[in-house]
């Protein structure tokens, strides 16, 4: 309880410190470059100088945090990936050589690739279909809200929810997991799904699809509503049916949004870690890069060199999306 | 006020004005749509509903039957020991042990037996002939009678097997258990401790930066914005090892604990900033130019413009980010396990759940209730502030 109180105090202190910084720096700036009680000419010069400095005062705390917590670590991770487990001795590309020879890494890479193919595709497709359908029913907003809900649930919480669904009880006893109960109802045999290689990967992916579909749906639904009605009306007049309108008129107009959704989910997939950690911890050939990295960070006291090397691999996979995003953002700014 | 994005309302739906029934009558395709949406909604809510229902069930029933059967009485095979031989009475030359298999008033015994090989060999009302002339009978309300021509011996009672129909039982027992004994209560407070400052502090820092990047002339602005868009997708994994090393070094140099709340607050602030700046900049840059220019003409400096005009006008964007950051920090496991200790005073809910998954693997009454406790706050935030969340999502994804 005392922690909670101290957190409230810290929150107030933090806000006060931010406020104080901004007020104080602004006051200091006005002291150094006064605009009152100076000659008109000096006033103009001072206003100009203050205007030159003020943006950097506004930006300084943010840039400080970004530099310390994101930019510096990226550089440092690349450096550490060339050093040994404690980060003391330079080992060249030994960590990468080890990585590419390691079976665990190859398995993770393959699984990650599978995740990258399946999860963004399924989430985007389902999101699009659900967005199109819920727009057509009166209670669509309630439906959207419920499909969107898993977004609020932590990956760990979602893992528990789905572990309960995949729960396996030995043969002969009543299955309390929904999946096995359905399988038995349909005449099949219950299976410990999480341990069956290859398919178990898909069962883990279902969890992320379940979470991400709502995100895809919300964004695509807004894009669908943004389609000019004239285009749809023209197609109706030309005798197109619903399916044709959807695939030939609506989809082409929202391609860029689909790409945004796809890439955003791709990034999430690359970072997925909690689900694998909670469901299997990489056993039964379900290892992925992010979980492997976490594992090496602490395994046997922690191997920072190898951990950093895996992180760099994840980063390399992210870079194309990063470049694409920056280009899109630049184009958007120029367009305005 | 300028809205950055199109609000998600269904007013422009072509079916809005028509009655539901007439719509249904009009086209079988519409009926199909309705049905599909119902199926989808059921599929998406069923997993969570199952967890919620299970967490409210009696823990013995939860362990043996699926939650979808929870409304019908469950049939369970159970074993109980009779009262010990000390309690025997002598009646008409025979020795008798009497008692009840369960205190449960609503329990209904269907069958019973005296050996584990045939636990349901006798129907209620039968008298089971056991070895050495002993007999056993159990009535449907659970009362049993063991009788023997010789005195019962030994220290323990005899084993009785019975099959009973137990009516569904719901209650908050599981929650009471995890909140008082499982450490979930403490973790709940720890999670709040982490989340509150980590949500509020980045907002102010980001708002100032976003304003500078939208309305203040400066060299390199485009480059900075590009940098922030780039940092949006930098995987957290890149930051973990260097920061862990840095924290450990600071910890050992100054003789303080490397894993502290201060450390995680600052880390979450740093990790949340790119999104915060990006979201807020998108919003603030789209505020009407006239307001800001007329304030400038009136002699207000940037600082005044920011605090008097921009901050109040940006409330929706600030709320959007606050919700994002709240959900992200509350649901985060990775940052918490790396930068925060696992002691009783520091373990957050997600870390606790992960630990429970390992140690209570099959105790679903503990897991379901704990998971729901951890989900309660984000779900509450989600359903009450969904509007802002959606708005944030729409302006937050790079378009």
Tab-separated table of C-alpha atoms in Angstrom, chain A residues 1-4 6-8 10-11 14-15 18-19 22-23 26 30 51-52 54-56 58-59 61-63 65-66 68-80 86-88 126 129-130 133-139 141-165 167 169 174-178 181 209-211 213-215 218-219 221-222 225-226 229 257 260 264 267 270-274 277-279 281 290 293-294 297-298 303-305 307-308 311-312 314-315 318 321-322 324-326 328-330 332-333 336, chain B residues 6-20 30 33-34 36-38 40-41 43-48 50-51 54 62-69 186 189-190 192-194 196-197 200-201 204-205 208-209 211-213 216-219 222 224-248 259 261-263 265-267 269-271 273-274 277-278 281-282 285-286 301-303 306 327 331-334 337-338 345 350 353-354 357 362 364 367-368 371 374-375 378-379 382-383 386 389-390 393-394 397-399:
chain	number	residue	atom	x	y	z
A	1	UNK	CA	0.000	0.000	0.000
A	2	UNK	CA	2.844	2.337	0.807
A	3	UNK	CA	4.135	1.648	-2.691
A	4	UNK	CA	0.902	2.824	-4.190
A	6	UNK	CA	4.657	6.573	-3.171
A	7	UNK	CA	3.646	6.008	-6.772
A	8	UNK	CA	1.003	8.695	-6.494
A	10	UNK	CA	6.035	10.222	-7.664
A	11	UNK	CA	3.405	10.848	-10.299
A	14	UNK	CA	7.042	13.889	-12.003
A	15	UNK	CA	4.298	16.101	-13.338
A	18	UNK	CA	7.992	18.547	-15.899
A	19	UNK	CA	5.913	21.628	-15.258
A	22	UNK	CA	9.054	24.065	-18.740
A	23	UNK	CA	8.142	27.127	-16.689
A	26	UNK	CA	10.924	29.604	-20.303
A	30	UNK	CA	13.082	35.476	-21.126
A	51	UNK	CA	12.240	31.664	-30.883
A	52	UNK	CA	15.307	29.875	-32.164
A	54	UNK	CA	12.554	27.628	-27.445
A	55	UNK	CA	11.674	24.628	-29.658
A	56	UNK	CA	14.746	22.843	-28.348
A	58	UNK	CA	10.342	22.046	-25.502
A	59	UNK	CA	11.960	19.037	-27.126
A	61	UNK	CA	13.196	16.111	-22.197
A	62	UNK	CA	11.619	14.010	-24.941
A	63	UNK	CA	14.835	13.813	-26.922
A	65	UNK	CA	14.407	9.989	-23.045
A	66	UNK	CA	14.344	8.833	-26.661
A	68	UNK	CA	18.733	7.159	-23.621
A	69	UNK	CA	16.023	4.525	-23.873
A	70	UNK	CA	15.831	3.847	-27.608
A	71	UNK	CA	18.612	5.318	-29.744
A	72	UNK	CA	21.576	4.556	-27.518
A	73	UNK	CA	20.405	0.976	-26.807
A	74	UNK	CA	20.096	0.235	-30.524
A	75	UNK	CA	23.720	1.246	-31.070
A	76	UNK	CA	24.841	-0.472	-27.891
A	77	UNK	CA	23.004	-3.701	-28.754
A	78	UNK	CA	24.789	-3.856	-32.075
A	79	UNK	CA	28.101	-3.305	-30.296
A	80	UNK	CA	27.355	-5.890	-27.579
A	86	UNK	CA	29.695	-10.388	-20.184
A	87	UNK	CA	30.241	-7.705	-22.802
A	88	UNK	CA	33.977	-7.397	-22.041
A	126	UNK	CA	-10.889	-11.571	-40.681
A	129	UNK	CA	-14.660	-9.367	-43.392
A	130	UNK	CA	-15.960	-8.566	-39.933
A	133	UNK	CA	-20.362	-7.349	-42.186
A	134	UNK	CA	-20.809	-5.403	-38.976
A	135	UNK	CA	-21.309	-2.232	-41.003
A	136	UNK	CA	-24.410	-3.851	-42.466
A	137	UNK	CA	-26.210	-4.683	-39.244
A	138	UNK	CA	-27.891	-2.350	-36.811
A	139	UNK	CA	-26.177	-3.715	-33.749
A	141	UNK	CA	-21.242	-1.359	-32.998
A	142	UNK	CA	-21.912	-3.749	-30.151
A	143	UNK	CA	-20.517	-6.592	-32.243
A	144	UNK	CA	-17.436	-4.514	-33.042
A	145	UNK	CA	-16.946	-3.687	-29.425
A	146	UNK	CA	-16.991	-7.354	-28.459
A	147	UNK	CA	-14.604	-8.422	-31.216
A	148	UNK	CA	-12.333	-5.540	-30.251
A	149	UNK	CA	-12.353	-6.479	-26.572
A	150	UNK	CA	-9.385	-8.908	-26.577
A	151	UNK	CA	-7.174	-5.882	-27.330
A	152	UNK	CA	-7.576	-4.912	-23.688
A	153	UNK	CA	-6.447	-8.293	-22.401
A	154	UNK	CA	-2.788	-8.951	-21.691
A	155	UNK	CA	-0.994	-11.623	-23.693
A	156	UNK	CA	-0.576	-13.564	-20.474
A	157	UNK	CA	-4.277	-13.297	-19.666
A	158	UNK	CA	-5.105	-14.376	-23.200
A	159	UNK	CA	-2.703	-17.281	-22.848
A	160	UNK	CA	-4.509	-18.465	-19.738
A	161	UNK	CA	-7.859	-18.134	-21.508
A	162	UNK	CA	-6.658	-20.248	-24.414
A	163	UNK	CA	-4.691	-22.704	-22.335
A	164	UNK	CA	-7.985	-23.446	-20.664
A	165	UNK	CA	-9.523	-24.064	-24.073
A	167	UNK	CA	-6.659	-28.147	-21.756
A	169	UNK	CA	-7.357	-34.504	-19.663
A	174	UNK	CA	-14.237	-35.866	-19.002
A	175	UNK	CA	-12.556	-33.123	-21.025
A	176	UNK	CA	-12.865	-29.687	-19.476
A	177	UNK	CA	-11.107	-27.934	-22.358
A	178	UNK	CA	-13.550	-26.635	-24.956
A	181	UNK	CA	-14.790	-31.494	-25.724
A	209	UNK	CA	-5.136	-13.586	-34.283
A	210	UNK	CA	-7.895	-13.492	-31.689
A	211	UNK	CA	-6.292	-10.406	-30.141
A	213	UNK	CA	-8.421	-9.041	-35.433
A	214	UNK	CA	-10.226	-6.339	-33.470
A	215	UNK	CA	-7.467	-3.863	-34.239
A	218	UNK	CA	-11.503	-1.004	-36.305
A	219	UNK	CA	-9.079	0.543	-38.765
A	221	UNK	CA	-14.023	-0.336	-40.839
A	222	UNK	CA	-13.128	3.351	-40.762
A	225	UNK	CA	-16.723	4.105	-44.387
A	226	UNK	CA	-14.378	6.581	-46.010
A	229	UNK	CA	-20.464	6.432	-52.052
A	257	UNK	CA	-4.975	1.030	-45.158
A	260	UNK	CA	-0.844	-0.240	-42.755
A	264	UNK	CA	1.522	-2.987	-37.892
A	267	UNK	CA	5.719	-5.689	-36.122
A	270	UNK	CA	8.048	-10.044	-34.577
A	271	UNK	CA	7.983	-8.956	-30.969
A	272	UNK	CA	5.649	-11.710	-29.760
A	273	UNK	CA	7.054	-13.240	-26.668
A	274	UNK	CA	4.559	-13.489	-23.816
A	277	UNK	CA	6.639	-17.981	-22.885
A	278	UNK	CA	3.347	-18.671	-21.135
A	279	UNK	CA	2.047	-21.479	-23.329
A	281	UNK	CA	8.254	-21.588	-23.199
A	290	UNK	CA	11.807	-12.910	-29.071
A	293	UNK	CA	16.369	-13.722	-26.887
A	294	UNK	CA	14.726	-13.414	-23.478
A	297	UNK	CA	19.444	-12.898	-21.660
A	298	UNK	CA	19.014	-14.781	-18.400
A	303	UNK	CA	24.713	-14.281	-22.183
A	304	UNK	CA	24.467	-10.672	-23.286
A	305	UNK	CA	26.448	-11.198	-26.468
A	307	UNK	CA	21.051	-12.172	-26.544
A	308	UNK	CA	22.050	-8.945	-28.275
A	311	UNK	CA	17.844	-8.784	-30.820
A	312	UNK	CA	19.791	-7.437	-33.769
A	314	UNK	CA	14.782	-9.032	-34.910
A	315	UNK	CA	15.761	-5.424	-35.571
A	318	UNK	CA	11.857	-4.715	-38.647
A	321	UNK	CA	8.775	-1.821	-42.295
A	322	UNK	CA	10.485	1.076	-40.567
A	324	UNK	CA	8.313	2.075	-45.438
A	325	UNK	CA	6.627	3.814	-42.490
A	326	UNK	CA	9.004	6.762	-42.645
A	328	UNK	CA	4.634	7.047	-45.834
A	329	UNK	CA	4.826	9.622	-43.055
A	330	UNK	CA	6.979	11.916	-45.198
A	332	UNK	CA	1.710	12.373	-45.868
A	333	UNK	CA	3.380	15.489	-44.494
A	336	UNK	CA	-0.632	18.498	-46.572
B	6	UNK	CA	-13.927	10.120	-38.982
B	7	UNK	CA	-15.814	9.028	-35.893
B	8	UNK	CA	-17.082	5.486	-35.854
B	9	UNK	CA	-20.791	6.006	-35.945
B	10	UNK	CA	-23.296	3.932	-37.756
B	11	UNK	CA	-25.468	6.835	-38.808
B	12	UNK	CA	-24.395	6.501	-42.397
B	13	UNK	CA	-25.361	2.859	-42.563
B	14	UNK	CA	-27.965	2.402	-45.283
B	15	UNK	CA	-29.981	0.100	-43.040
B	16	UNK	CA	-30.134	2.483	-40.160
B	17	UNK	CA	-33.537	3.945	-40.876
B	18	UNK	CA	-35.314	0.738	-41.769
B	19	UNK	CA	-36.808	-1.622	-39.247
B	20	UNK	CA	-34.843	-4.748	-38.507
B	30	UNK	CA	-28.992	-9.764	-44.912
B	33	UNK	CA	-25.017	-11.384	-42.559
B	34	UNK	CA	-26.832	-11.195	-39.249
B	36	UNK	CA	-22.524	-14.600	-39.511
B	37	UNK	CA	-22.034	-11.632	-37.224
B	38	UNK	CA	-23.716	-13.512	-34.402
B	40	UNK	CA	-18.354	-14.256	-35.030
B	41	UNK	CA	-19.318	-12.433	-31.867
B	43	UNK	CA	-16.574	-17.072	-31.263
B	44	UNK	CA	-14.765	-13.992	-30.042
B	45	UNK	CA	-16.445	-13.721	-26.663
B	46	UNK	CA	-16.744	-17.406	-25.803
B	47	UNK	CA	-13.128	-17.845	-24.637
B	48	UNK	CA	-13.387	-14.953	-22.190
B	50	UNK	CA	-15.640	-19.470	-20.406
B	51	UNK	CA	-12.927	-18.091	-18.191
B	54	UNK	CA	-15.243	-21.020	-14.671
B	62	UNK	CA	-14.537	-26.907	-12.230
B	63	UNK	CA	-11.917	-29.622	-12.126
B	64	UNK	CA	-14.132	-32.399	-13.440
B	65	UNK	CA	-16.623	-30.881	-15.860
B	66	UNK	CA	-16.559	-28.363	-18.669
B	67	UNK	CA	-17.857	-24.863	-17.926
B	68	UNK	CA	-20.546	-25.247	-20.596
B	69	UNK	CA	-22.167	-27.911	-18.413
B	186	UNK	CA	-0.474	-7.363	-3.463
B	189	UNK	CA	-1.406	-2.864	-5.976
B	190	UNK	CA	2.074	-3.291	-7.478
B	192	UNK	CA	-1.189	0.100	-10.105
B	193	UNK	CA	2.028	1.444	-8.631
B	194	UNK	CA	3.850	0.810	-11.893
B	196	UNK	CA	-0.037	5.316	-12.793
B	197	UNK	CA	3.209	7.320	-13.056
B	200	UNK	CA	0.958	10.246	-16.679
B	201	UNK	CA	4.593	11.338	-16.925
B	204	UNK	CA	3.367	16.030	-20.513
B	205	UNK	CA	6.809	15.464	-21.981
B	208	UNK	CA	5.501	19.770	-25.359
B	209	UNK	CA	7.573	17.938	-27.940
B	211	UNK	CA	3.732	21.125	-30.053
B	212	UNK	CA	7.290	22.079	-30.944
B	213	UNK	CA	7.218	19.631	-33.837
B	216	UNK	CA	7.394	26.002	-34.032
B	217	UNK	CA	9.740	26.846	-36.859
B	218	UNK	CA	13.028	25.039	-36.398
B	219	UNK	CA	15.687	23.441	-38.519
B	222	UNK	CA	11.216	16.874	-40.693
B	224	UNK	CA	13.086	14.592	-36.106
B	225	UNK	CA	9.600	13.532	-37.124
B	226	UNK	CA	11.076	10.843	-39.348
B	227	UNK	CA	13.224	9.697	-36.435
B	228	UNK	CA	10.175	9.393	-34.193
B	229	UNK	CA	8.230	7.456	-36.835
B	230	UNK	CA	11.235	5.176	-37.113
B	231	UNK	CA	11.496	4.691	-33.353
B	232	UNK	CA	7.802	3.707	-33.240
B	233	UNK	CA	8.671	0.236	-34.498
B	234	UNK	CA	12.042	-0.370	-32.826
B	235	UNK	CA	11.615	-3.686	-31.052
B	236	UNK	CA	11.825	-3.480	-27.295
B	237	UNK	CA	14.261	-6.383	-27.404
B	238	UNK	CA	16.944	-4.011	-28.684
B	239	UNK	CA	16.714	-1.920	-25.543
B	240	UNK	CA	16.661	-4.628	-22.930
B	241	UNK	CA	20.285	-5.697	-22.636
B	242	UNK	CA	21.955	-2.266	-22.801
B	243	UNK	CA	19.479	-0.837	-20.300
B	244	UNK	CA	19.794	-3.829	-17.993
B	245	UNK	CA	23.564	-3.357	-18.030
B	246	UNK	CA	23.203	0.339	-17.424
B	247	UNK	CA	20.790	-0.184	-14.526
B	248	UNK	CA	23.052	-2.807	-12.989
B	259	UNK	CA	15.499	-3.219	-9.971
B	261	UNK	CA	10.053	1.247	-9.391
B	262	UNK	CA	11.878	4.400	-10.461
B	263	UNK	CA	13.733	2.407	-13.095
B	265	UNK	CA	8.723	4.222	-14.550
B	266	UNK	CA	11.490	5.833	-16.524
B	267	UNK	CA	11.773	2.848	-18.877
B	269	UNK	CA	8.223	6.621	-20.157
B	270	UNK	CA	11.016	6.192	-22.691
B	271	UNK	CA	9.328	3.315	-24.518
B	273	UNK	CA	7.272	8.409	-25.923
B	274	UNK	CA	7.470	7.722	-29.685
B	277	UNK	CA	4.680	12.221	-29.613
B	278	UNK	CA	3.400	10.754	-32.859
B	281	UNK	CA	1.643	15.624	-33.118
B	282	UNK	CA	-0.922	14.224	-35.556
B	285	UNK	CA	-0.688	19.768	-36.164
B	286	UNK	CA	-4.277	19.534	-37.379
B	301	UNK	CA	4.432	33.472	-26.690
B	302	UNK	CA	4.685	29.791	-27.490
B	303	UNK	CA	4.650	28.793	-23.871
B	306	UNK	CA	0.736	25.788	-25.425
B	327	UNK	CA	-3.294	-0.781	-21.286
B	331	UNK	CA	-0.520	-5.708	-19.633
B	332	UNK	CA	3.243	-5.636	-20.054
B	333	UNK	CA	5.236	-8.609	-18.903
B	334	UNK	CA	8.592	-8.181	-20.617
B	337	UNK	CA	10.317	-9.015	-15.588
B	338	UNK	CA	13.525	-7.409	-16.813
B	345	UNK	CA	6.604	-6.078	-2.969
B	350	UNK	CA	1.276	-10.315	-15.319
B	353	UNK	CA	0.113	-14.947	-13.555
B	354	UNK	CA	3.127	-16.266	-15.375
B	357	UNK	CA	0.987	-20.900	-14.746
B	362	UNK	CA	-3.736	-27.522	-13.295
B	364	UNK	CA	-7.882	-23.788	-12.802
B	367	UNK	CA	-5.735	-19.434	-12.555
B	368	UNK	CA	-9.149	-18.398	-13.857
B	371	UNK	CA	-6.578	-13.996	-14.685
B	374	UNK	CA	-5.847	-8.981	-13.818
B	375	UNK	CA	-8.246	-8.369	-16.701
B	378	UNK	CA	-8.192	-2.989	-18.466
B	379	UNK	CA	-11.626	-4.277	-19.496
B	382	UNK	CA	-11.690	-0.441	-22.428
B	383	UNK	CA	-15.460	-0.450	-22.263
B	386	UNK	CA	-13.456	2.843	-26.052
B	389	UNK	CA	-9.102	4.251	-27.885
B	390	UNK	CA	-10.598	3.929	-31.353
B	393	UNK	CA	-5.876	3.865	-33.119
B	394	UNK	CA	-7.156	5.615	-36.206
B	397	UNK	CA	-1.402	4.015	-37.401
B	398	UNK	CA	0.840	5.464	-40.059
B	399	UNK	CA	-1.431	6.142	-42.984
